[in-house]
Coordinates of C-alpha atoms and ligand atoms in Angstrom, one line a residue:
X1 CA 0.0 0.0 0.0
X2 CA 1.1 3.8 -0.8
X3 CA 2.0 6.3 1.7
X4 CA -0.9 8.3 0.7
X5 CA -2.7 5.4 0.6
X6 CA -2.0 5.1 4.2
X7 CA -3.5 8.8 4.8
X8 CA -6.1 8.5 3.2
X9 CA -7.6 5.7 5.1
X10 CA -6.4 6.8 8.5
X11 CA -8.0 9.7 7.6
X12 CA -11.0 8.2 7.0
X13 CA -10.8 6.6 10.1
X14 CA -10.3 9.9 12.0
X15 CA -13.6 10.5 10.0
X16 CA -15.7 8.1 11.7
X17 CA -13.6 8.5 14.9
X18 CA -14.8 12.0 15.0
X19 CA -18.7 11.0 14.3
X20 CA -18.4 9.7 17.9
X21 CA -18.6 12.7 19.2
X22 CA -22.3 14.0 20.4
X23 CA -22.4 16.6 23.4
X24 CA -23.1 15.0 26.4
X25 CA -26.3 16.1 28.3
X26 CA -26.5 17.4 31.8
X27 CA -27.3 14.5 34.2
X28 CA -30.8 13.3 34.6
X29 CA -31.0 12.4 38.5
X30 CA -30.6 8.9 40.0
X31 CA -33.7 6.8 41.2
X32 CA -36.3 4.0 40.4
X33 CA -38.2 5.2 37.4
X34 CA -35.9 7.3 36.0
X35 CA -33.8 4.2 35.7
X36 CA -35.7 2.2 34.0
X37 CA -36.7 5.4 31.5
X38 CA -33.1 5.6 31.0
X39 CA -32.7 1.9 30.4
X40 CA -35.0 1.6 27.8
X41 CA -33.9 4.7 26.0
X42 CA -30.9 2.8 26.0
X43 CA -32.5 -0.6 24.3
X44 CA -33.8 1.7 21.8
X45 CA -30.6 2.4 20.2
X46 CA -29.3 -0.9 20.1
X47 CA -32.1 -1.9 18.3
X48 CA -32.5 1.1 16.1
X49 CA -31.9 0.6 12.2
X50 CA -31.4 2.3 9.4
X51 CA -32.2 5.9 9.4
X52 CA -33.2 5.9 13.4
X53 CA -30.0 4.7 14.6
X54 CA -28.3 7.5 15.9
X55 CA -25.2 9.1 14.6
X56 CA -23.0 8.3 17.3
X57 CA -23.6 4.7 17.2
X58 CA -21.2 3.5 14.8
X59 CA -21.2 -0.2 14.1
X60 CA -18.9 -0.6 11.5
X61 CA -15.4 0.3 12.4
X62 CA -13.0 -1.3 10.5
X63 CA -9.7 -3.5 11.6
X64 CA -7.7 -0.7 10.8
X65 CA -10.0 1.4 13.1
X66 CA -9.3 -0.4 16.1
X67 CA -5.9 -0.6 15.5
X68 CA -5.3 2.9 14.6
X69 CA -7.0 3.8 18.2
X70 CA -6.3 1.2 20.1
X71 CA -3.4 0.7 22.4
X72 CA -0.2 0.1 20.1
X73 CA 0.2 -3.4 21.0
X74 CA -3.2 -4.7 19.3
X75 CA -2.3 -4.7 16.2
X76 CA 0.6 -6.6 16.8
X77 CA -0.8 -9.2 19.7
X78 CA -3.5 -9.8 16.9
X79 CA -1.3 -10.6 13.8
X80 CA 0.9 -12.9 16.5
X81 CA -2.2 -15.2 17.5
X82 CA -1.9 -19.0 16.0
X83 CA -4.7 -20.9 14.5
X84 CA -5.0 -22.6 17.9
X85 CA -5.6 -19.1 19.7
X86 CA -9.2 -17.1 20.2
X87 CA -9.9 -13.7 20.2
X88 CA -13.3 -11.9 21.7
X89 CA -14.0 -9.0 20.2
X90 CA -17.1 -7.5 22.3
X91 CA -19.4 -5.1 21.1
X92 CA -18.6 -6.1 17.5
X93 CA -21.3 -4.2 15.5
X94 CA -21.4 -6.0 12.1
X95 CA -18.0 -7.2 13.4
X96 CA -16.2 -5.7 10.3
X97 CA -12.4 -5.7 12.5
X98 CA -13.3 -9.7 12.8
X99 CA -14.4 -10.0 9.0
X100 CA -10.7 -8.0 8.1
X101 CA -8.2 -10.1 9.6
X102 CA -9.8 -13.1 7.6
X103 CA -8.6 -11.6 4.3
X104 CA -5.6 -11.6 1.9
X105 CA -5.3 -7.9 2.2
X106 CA -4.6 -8.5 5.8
X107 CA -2.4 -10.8 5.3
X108 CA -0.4 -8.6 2.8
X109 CA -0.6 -5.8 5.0
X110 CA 1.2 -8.0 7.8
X111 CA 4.1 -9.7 6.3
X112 CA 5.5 -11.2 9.9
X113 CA 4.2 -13.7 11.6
X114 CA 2.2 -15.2 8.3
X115 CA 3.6 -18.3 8.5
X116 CA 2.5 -18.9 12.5
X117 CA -0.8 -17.2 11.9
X118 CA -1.5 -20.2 9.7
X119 CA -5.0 -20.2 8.8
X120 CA -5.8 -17.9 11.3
X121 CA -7.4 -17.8 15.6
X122 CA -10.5 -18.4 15.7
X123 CA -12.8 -15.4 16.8
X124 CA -15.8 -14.7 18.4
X125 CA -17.7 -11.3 18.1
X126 CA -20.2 -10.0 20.9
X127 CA -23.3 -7.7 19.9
X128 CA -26.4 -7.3 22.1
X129 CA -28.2 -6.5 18.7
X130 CA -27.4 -9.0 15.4
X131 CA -26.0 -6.7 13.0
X132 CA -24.7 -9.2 10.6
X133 CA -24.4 -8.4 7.5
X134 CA -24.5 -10.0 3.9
X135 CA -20.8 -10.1 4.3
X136 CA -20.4 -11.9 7.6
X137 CA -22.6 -14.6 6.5
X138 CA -20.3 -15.2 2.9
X139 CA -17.2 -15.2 5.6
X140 CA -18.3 -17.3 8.0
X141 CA -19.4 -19.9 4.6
X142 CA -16.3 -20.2 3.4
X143 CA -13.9 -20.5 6.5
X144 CA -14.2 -23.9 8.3
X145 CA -17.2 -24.3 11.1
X146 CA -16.8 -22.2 13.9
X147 CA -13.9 -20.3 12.9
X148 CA -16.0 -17.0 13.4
X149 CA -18.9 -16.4 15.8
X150 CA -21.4 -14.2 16.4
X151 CA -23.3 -14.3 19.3
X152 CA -26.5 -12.0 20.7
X153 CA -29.0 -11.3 22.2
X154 CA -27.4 -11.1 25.2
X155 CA -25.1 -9.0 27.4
X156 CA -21.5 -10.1 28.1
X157 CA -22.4 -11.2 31.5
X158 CA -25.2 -13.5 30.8
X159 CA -22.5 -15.8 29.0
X160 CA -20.3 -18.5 30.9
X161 CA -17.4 -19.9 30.7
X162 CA -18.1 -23.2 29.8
X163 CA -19.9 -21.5 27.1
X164 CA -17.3 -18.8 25.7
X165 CA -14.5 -20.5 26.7
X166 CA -10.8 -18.6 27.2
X167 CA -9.3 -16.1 24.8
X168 CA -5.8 -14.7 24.1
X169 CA -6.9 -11.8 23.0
X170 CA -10.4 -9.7 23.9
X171 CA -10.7 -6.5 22.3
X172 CA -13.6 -3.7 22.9
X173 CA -14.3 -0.5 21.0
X174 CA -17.7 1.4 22.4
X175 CA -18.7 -1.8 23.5
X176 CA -19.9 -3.2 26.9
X177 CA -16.4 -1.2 28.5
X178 CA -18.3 1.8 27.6
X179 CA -22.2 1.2 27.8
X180 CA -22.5 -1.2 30.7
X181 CA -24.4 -0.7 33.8
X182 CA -22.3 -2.8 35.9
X183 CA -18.8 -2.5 35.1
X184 CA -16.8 -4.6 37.9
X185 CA -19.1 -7.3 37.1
X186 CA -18.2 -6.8 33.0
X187 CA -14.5 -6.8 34.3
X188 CA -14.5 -9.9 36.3
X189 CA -16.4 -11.4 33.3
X190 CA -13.6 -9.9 31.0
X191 CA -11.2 -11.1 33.1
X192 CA -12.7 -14.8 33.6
X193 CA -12.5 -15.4 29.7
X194 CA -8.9 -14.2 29.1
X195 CA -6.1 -16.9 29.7
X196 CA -3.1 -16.0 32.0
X197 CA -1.0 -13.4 29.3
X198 CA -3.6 -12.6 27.3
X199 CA -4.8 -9.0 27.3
X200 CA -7.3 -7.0 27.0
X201 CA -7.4 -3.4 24.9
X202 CA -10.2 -1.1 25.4
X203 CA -10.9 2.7 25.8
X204 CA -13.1 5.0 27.0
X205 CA -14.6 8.0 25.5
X206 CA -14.7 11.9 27.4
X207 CA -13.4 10.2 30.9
X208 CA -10.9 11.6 33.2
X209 CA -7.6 10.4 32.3
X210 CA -4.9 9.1 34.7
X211 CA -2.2 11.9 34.3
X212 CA -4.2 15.2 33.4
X213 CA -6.6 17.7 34.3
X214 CA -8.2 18.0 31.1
X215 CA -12.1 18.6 31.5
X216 CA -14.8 17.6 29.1
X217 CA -15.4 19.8 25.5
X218 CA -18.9 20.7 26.9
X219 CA -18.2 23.1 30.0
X220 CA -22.1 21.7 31.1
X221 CA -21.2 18.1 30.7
X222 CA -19.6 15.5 32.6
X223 CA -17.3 12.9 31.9
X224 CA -19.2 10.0 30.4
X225 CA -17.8 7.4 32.9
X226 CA -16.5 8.7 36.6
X227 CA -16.0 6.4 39.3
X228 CA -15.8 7.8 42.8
X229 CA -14.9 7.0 46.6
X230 CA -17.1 6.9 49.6
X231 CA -16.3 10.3 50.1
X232 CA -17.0 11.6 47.1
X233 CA -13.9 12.2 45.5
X234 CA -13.0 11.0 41.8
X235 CA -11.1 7.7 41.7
X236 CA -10.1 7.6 37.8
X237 CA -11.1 4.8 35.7
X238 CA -7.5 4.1 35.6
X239 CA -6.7 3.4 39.2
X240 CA -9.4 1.7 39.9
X241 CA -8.5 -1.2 37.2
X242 CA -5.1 -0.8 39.2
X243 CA -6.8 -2.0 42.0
X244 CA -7.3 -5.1 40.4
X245 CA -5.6 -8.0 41.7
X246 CA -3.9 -10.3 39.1
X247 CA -3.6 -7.9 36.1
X248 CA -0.8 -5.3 34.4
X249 CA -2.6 -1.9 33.3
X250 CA -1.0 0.8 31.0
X251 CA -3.4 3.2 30.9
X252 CA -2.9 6.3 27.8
X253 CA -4.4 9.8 27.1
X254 CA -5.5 9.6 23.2
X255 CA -3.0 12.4 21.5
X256 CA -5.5 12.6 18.1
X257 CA -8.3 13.9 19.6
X258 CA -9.0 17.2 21.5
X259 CA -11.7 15.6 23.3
X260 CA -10.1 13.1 26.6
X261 CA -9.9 9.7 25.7
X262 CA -8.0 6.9 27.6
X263 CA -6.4 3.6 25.8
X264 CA -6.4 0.9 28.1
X265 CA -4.3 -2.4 28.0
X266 CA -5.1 -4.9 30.9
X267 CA -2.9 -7.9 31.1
X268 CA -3.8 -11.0 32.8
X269 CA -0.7 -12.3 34.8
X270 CA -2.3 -14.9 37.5
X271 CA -5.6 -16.3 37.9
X272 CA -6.3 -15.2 41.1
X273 CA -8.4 -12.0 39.9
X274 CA -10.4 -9.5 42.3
X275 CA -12.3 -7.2 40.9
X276 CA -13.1 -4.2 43.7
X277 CA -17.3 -3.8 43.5
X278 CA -18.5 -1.0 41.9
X279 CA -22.3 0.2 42.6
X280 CA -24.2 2.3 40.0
X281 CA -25.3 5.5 41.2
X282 CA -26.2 7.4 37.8
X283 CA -26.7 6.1 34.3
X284 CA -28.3 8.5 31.1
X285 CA -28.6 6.6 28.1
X286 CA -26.4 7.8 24.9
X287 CA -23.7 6.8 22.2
X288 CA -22.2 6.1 24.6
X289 CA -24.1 6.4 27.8
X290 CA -23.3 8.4 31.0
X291 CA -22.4 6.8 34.0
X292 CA -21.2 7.4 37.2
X293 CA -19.6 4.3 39.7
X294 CA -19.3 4.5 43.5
X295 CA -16.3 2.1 45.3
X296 CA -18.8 2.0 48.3
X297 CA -19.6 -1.8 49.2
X298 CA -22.5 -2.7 47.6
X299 CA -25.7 -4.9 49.3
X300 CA -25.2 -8.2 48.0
X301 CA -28.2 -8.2 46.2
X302 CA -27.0 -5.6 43.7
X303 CA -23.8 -7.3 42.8
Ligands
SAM1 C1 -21.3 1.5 19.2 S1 -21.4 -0.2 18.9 C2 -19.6 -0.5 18.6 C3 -19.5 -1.5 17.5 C4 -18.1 -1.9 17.0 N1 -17.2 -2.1 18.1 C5 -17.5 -0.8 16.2 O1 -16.6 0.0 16.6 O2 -18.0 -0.6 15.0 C6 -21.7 -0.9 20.5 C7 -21.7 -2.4 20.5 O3 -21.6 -2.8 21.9 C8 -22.6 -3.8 22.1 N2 -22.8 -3.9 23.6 C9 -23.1 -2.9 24.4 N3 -23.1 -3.3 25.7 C10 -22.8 -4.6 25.7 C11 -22.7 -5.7 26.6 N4 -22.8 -5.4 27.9 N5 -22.3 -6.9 26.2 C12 -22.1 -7.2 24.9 N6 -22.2 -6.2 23.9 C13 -22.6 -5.0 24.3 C14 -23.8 -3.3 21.3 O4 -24.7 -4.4 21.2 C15 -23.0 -3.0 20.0 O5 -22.7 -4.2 19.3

């Protein structure tokens, strides 16, 4: 591929990146009702289609999306994976990043590590919503059985194990990292599917990141996820997946964009993974939604 060749589609990419980005709303207030208001808003977009599905909820991000915004190391801990390795890609959309590592172009476009990549990992893609396409269905014809998945119809928690089995590799762009209502439980689920080594590349959209003070582009708005302690005070996405036993996490700023975004890679390095509780205190539906955690133990029922 050309240099400008190169541009042009990262350009592109920076396009669609850019479509993310929707003001965010003041907060509607916590409680009951305005819950379950909120929650159904929410259902609404996932299953919106054609024209009614909103501009910031982009399903079709391309493998060289996620890898031009994901940490550095995903593109290369994908084009290392063997054909008797799995990746999870949650939140998959149409799952467009899964259907462009199963071509030659990909291929062509990584040189190293052909010959172990083989025929490929097999992967599973995650979408609350089936958004498959012509082109999934095509793919998944001609590779051999269950070398891709798609699963839906459910959220990431409401799998098991036995079910999903373990990954080398789970990715997640605007998927359940950055609409789910409980987010130590999607961790501890994230974690439970990844083998010992494998890692996990996310980010989040208009949060607080680690090392800054940077504030949100809409002076009325808050971050889109914010965790706090008992007292009050912010806790930063990033330390609390510190606080995690059993994993290694680099957490980024996102120099392309004006607006703060974090890159996270978590590593698995043991199995003996705690994930600190988190209770929901505020959620607003959106592309993606608003939502605010508290480290305060929660009653056992809400876990
Ligand atoms: C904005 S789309 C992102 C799609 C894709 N990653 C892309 O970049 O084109 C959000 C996706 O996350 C999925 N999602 C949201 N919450 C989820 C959860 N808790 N478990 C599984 N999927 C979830 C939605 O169903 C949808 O497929």
């Amino acid at each position: 591929m050309t240099a400008p060749d190169k541009t042009r589609i990262y350009l592109v990419a920076l396009l669609a990146w850019q479509a993310l980005w929707l003001p965010v709303s003041p907060a509607a207030p916590p409680g009951g009702a305005a819950v379950d208001e909120e929650v159904s808003k929410q259902e609404a977009i996932y299953q919106s289609r054609g024209e009614d599905v909103p501009a910031g909820y982009v399903i079709d991000r391309s493998l060289l999306s996620y890898a031009s915004f994901l940490p550095s190391g995903f593109d290369r801990s994908l084009a290392n994976l063997g054909p008797t390795d799995r990746w999870l890609d949650i939140g998959a959309g149409q799952g467009l990043a899964i259907l462009d590592y199963y071509t030659s172009r990909y291929d062509s476009m990584h040189p190293e590590g052909r010959a172990r990549r083989g025929s490929k990992a097999r992967a599973v893609a995650i979408s609350i919503e089936d958004r498959r396409t012509p082109r999934w269905r095509e793919t998944a014809a001609r590779l051999e059985a269950d070398q891709i998945r798609y699963l839906s119809g459910r959220r990431l928690r409401e799998y098991s194990l036995e079910e999903l089995g373990r990954f080398q590799l789970v990715t997640d762009f605007t998927g359940g990292f950055s609409y789910t209502r409980r987010l130590s439980l999607f961790m501890e689920k994230v974690l439970g599917l990844l083998e010992v080594n494998g890692s996990f590349y996310t980010l989040l959209l208009d949060v607080r990141p680690e090392a800054g003070t940077t504030q949100p582009i809409d002076p009325e708005s808050l971050f889109l996820t914010e965790i706090e302690n008992d007292d009050g005070s912010d806790v930063g996405v990033c330390s609390w997946l510190k606080s995690i036993s059993c994993v290694k996490v680099a957490c980024k700023p996102d120099t392309k964009s004006s607006r703060p975004i974090e890159l996270y890679r978590i590593q698995k390095v043991c199995n003996d993974v705690a994930v600190p509780s988190l209770v929901t205190l505020h959620y607003r539906a959106g592309t993606p939604p608003q939502r605010r955690f508290s480290t305060k133990t929660p009653p056992p029922e809400s876990r």
